[in-house]
GROMACS .gro file of C-alpha atoms in nm:
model
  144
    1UNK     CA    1  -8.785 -11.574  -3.843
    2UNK     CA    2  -9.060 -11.385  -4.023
    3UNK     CA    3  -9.386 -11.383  -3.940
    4UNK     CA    4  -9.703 -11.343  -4.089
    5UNK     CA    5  -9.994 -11.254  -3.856
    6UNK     CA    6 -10.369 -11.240  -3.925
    7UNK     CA    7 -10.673 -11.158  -3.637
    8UNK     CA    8 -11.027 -11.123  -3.708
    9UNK     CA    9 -11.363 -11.139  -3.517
   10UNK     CA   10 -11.709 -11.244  -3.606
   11UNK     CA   11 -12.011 -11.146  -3.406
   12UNK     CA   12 -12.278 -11.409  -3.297
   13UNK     CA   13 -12.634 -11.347  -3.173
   14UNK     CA   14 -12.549 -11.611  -2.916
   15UNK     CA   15 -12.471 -11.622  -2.565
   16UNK     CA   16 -12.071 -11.635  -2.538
   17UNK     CA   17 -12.132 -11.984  -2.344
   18UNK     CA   18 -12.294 -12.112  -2.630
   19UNK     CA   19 -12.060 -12.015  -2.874
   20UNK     CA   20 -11.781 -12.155  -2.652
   21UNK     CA   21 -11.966 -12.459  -2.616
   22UNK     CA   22 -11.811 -12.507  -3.029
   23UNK     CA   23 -11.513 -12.338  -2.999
   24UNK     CA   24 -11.347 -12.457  -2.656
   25UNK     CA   25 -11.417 -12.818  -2.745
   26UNK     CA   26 -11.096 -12.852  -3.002
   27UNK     CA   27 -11.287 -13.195  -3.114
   28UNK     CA   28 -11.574 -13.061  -3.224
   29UNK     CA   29 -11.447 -12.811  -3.394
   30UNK     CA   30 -11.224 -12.979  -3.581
   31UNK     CA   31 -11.581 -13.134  -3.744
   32UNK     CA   32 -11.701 -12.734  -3.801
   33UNK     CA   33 -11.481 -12.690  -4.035
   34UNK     CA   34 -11.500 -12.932  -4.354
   35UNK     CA   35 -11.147 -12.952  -4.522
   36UNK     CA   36 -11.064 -13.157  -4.119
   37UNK     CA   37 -11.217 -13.476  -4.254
   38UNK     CA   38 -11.174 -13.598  -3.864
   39UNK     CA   39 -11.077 -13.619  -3.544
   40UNK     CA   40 -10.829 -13.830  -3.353
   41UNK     CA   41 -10.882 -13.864  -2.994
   42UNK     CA   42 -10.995 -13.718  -2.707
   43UNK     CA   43 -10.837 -13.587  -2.405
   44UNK     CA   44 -11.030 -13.584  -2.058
   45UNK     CA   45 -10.962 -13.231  -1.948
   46UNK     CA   46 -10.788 -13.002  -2.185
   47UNK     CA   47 -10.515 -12.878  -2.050
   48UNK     CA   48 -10.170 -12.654  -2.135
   49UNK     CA   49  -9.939 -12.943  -2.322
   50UNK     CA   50 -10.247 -13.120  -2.450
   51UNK     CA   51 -10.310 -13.269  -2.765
   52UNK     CA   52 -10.532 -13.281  -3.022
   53UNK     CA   53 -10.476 -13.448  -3.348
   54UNK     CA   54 -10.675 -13.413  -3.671
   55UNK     CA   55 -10.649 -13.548  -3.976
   56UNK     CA   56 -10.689 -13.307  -4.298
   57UNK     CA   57 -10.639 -13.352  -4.695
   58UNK     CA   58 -10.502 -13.709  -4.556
   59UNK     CA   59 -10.244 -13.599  -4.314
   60UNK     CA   60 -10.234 -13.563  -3.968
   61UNK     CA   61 -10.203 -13.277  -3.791
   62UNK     CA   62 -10.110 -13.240  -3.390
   63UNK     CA   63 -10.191 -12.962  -3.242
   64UNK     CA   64 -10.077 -12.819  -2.885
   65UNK     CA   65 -10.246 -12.662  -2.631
   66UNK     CA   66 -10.039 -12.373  -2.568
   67UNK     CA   67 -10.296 -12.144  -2.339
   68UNK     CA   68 -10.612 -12.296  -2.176
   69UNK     CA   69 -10.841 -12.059  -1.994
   70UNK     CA   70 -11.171 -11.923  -1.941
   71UNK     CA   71 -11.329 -11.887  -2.294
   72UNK     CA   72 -10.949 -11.859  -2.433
   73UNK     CA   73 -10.788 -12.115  -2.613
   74UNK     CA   74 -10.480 -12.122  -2.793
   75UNK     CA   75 -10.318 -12.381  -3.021
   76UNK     CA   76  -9.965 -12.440  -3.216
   77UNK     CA   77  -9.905 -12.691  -3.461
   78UNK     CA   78  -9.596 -12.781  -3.699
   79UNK     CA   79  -9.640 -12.682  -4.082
   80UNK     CA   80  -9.392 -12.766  -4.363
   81UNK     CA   81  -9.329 -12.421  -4.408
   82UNK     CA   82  -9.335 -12.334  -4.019
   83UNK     CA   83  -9.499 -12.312  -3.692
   84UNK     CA   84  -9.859 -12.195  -3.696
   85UNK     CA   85 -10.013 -12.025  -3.355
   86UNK     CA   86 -10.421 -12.022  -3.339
   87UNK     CA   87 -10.569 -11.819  -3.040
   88UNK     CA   88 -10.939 -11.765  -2.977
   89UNK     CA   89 -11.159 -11.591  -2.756
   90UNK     CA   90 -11.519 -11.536  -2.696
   91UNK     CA   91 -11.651 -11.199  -2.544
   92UNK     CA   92 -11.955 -11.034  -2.461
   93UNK     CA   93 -12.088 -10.852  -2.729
   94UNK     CA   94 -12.396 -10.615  -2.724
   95UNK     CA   95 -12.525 -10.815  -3.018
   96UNK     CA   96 -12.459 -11.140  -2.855
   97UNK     CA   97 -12.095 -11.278  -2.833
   98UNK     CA   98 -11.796 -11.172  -3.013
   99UNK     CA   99 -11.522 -11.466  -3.149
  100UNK     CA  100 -11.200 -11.312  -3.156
  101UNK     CA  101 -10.950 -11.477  -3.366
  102UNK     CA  102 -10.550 -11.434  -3.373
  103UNK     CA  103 -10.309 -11.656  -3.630
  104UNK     CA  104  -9.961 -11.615  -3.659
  105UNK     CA  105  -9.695 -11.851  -3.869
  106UNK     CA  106  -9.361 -11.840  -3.758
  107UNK     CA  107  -9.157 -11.941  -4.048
  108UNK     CA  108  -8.749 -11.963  -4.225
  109UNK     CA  109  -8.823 -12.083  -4.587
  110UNK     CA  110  -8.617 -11.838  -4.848
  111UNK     CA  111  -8.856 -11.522  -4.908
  112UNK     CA  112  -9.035 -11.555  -4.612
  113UNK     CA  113  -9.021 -11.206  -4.590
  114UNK     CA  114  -9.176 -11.129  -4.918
  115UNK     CA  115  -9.339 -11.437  -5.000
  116UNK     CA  116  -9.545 -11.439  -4.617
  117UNK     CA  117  -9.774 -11.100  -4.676
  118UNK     CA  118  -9.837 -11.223  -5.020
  119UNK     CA  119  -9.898 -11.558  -5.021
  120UNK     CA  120  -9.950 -11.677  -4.660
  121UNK     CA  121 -10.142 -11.401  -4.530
  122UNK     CA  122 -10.420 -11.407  -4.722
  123UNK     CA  123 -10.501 -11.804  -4.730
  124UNK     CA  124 -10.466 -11.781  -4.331
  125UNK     CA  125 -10.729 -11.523  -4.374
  126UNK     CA  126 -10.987 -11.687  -4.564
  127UNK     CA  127 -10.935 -12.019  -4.378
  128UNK     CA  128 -11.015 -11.809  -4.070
  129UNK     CA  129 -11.317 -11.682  -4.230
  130UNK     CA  130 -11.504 -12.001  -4.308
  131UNK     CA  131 -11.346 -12.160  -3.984
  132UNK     CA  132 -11.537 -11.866  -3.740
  133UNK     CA  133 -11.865 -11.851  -4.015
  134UNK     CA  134 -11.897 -12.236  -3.947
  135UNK     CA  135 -11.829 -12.220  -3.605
  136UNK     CA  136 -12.081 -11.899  -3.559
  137UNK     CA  137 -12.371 -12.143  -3.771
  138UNK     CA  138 -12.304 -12.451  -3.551
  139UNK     CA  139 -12.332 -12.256  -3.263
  140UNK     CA  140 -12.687 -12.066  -3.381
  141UNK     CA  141 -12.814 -12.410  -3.493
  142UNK     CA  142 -12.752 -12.565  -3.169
  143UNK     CA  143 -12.904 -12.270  -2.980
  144UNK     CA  144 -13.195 -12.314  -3.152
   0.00000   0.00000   0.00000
């Protein structure tokens, strides 16, 4: 299957507990970024095999929790055109904190090959731009 993978960081002038006080709560987040109209439910504990469903562009969207640990979270979810992996981190940065951001999409469609770098690699991209400038602004605002 080919694959197209993206990673990215963004650096915060917050504490990494405040920034992943938005990022490890998959529910908020999902209201950081504004194309996920909303939520669905709420799990008590997050946990590996957990899941969190969102709705976006009117069509829901599970998500698995694939990797749960401390300030690391990763995610998988079905796509029509194939699997897409999310993993996050938050670090200490000497600015602040540092969101580290990994994306990969696992996918068979004809031209994958081809068609992934082009097409898929750079929409992945900018969604994962906004996504970590939201997050990184929710995070500053709620710092104070």
């Amino acid at each position: 299957m080919p694959a197209v993978r993206v990673e990215l960081y963004r650096v915060s002038r917050v504490t990494p507990d405040a920034l992943w006080a938005v990022v490890g709560d998959p529910w908020r987040l999902a209201g950081v970024d504004r194309r996920a109209t909303r939520r669905v439910g709420r799990a008590r504990a997050l946990t590996v095999g957990s899941e969190i469903v969102t709705v976006e562009a009117g069509g829901v969207r599970v998500w698995r929790a694939t990797t749960v640990a401390a300030r690391l979270l990763e995610l998988t979810t079905m796509l029509p055109r194939g699997e897409l992996g999310v993993g996050y981190r938050v670090v200490r940065d000497p600015f602040g904190s540092r969101l580290v951001l990994a994306a990969g999409l696992q996918t068979a469609e004809r031209g994958a090959a081809l068609r992934g770098p082009l097409l898929h690699a750079p929409a992945l991209r900018r969604r994962l731009d906004r996504w970590s400038a939201a997050a990184a602004r929710v995070a500053a605002a709620a710092a104070g």
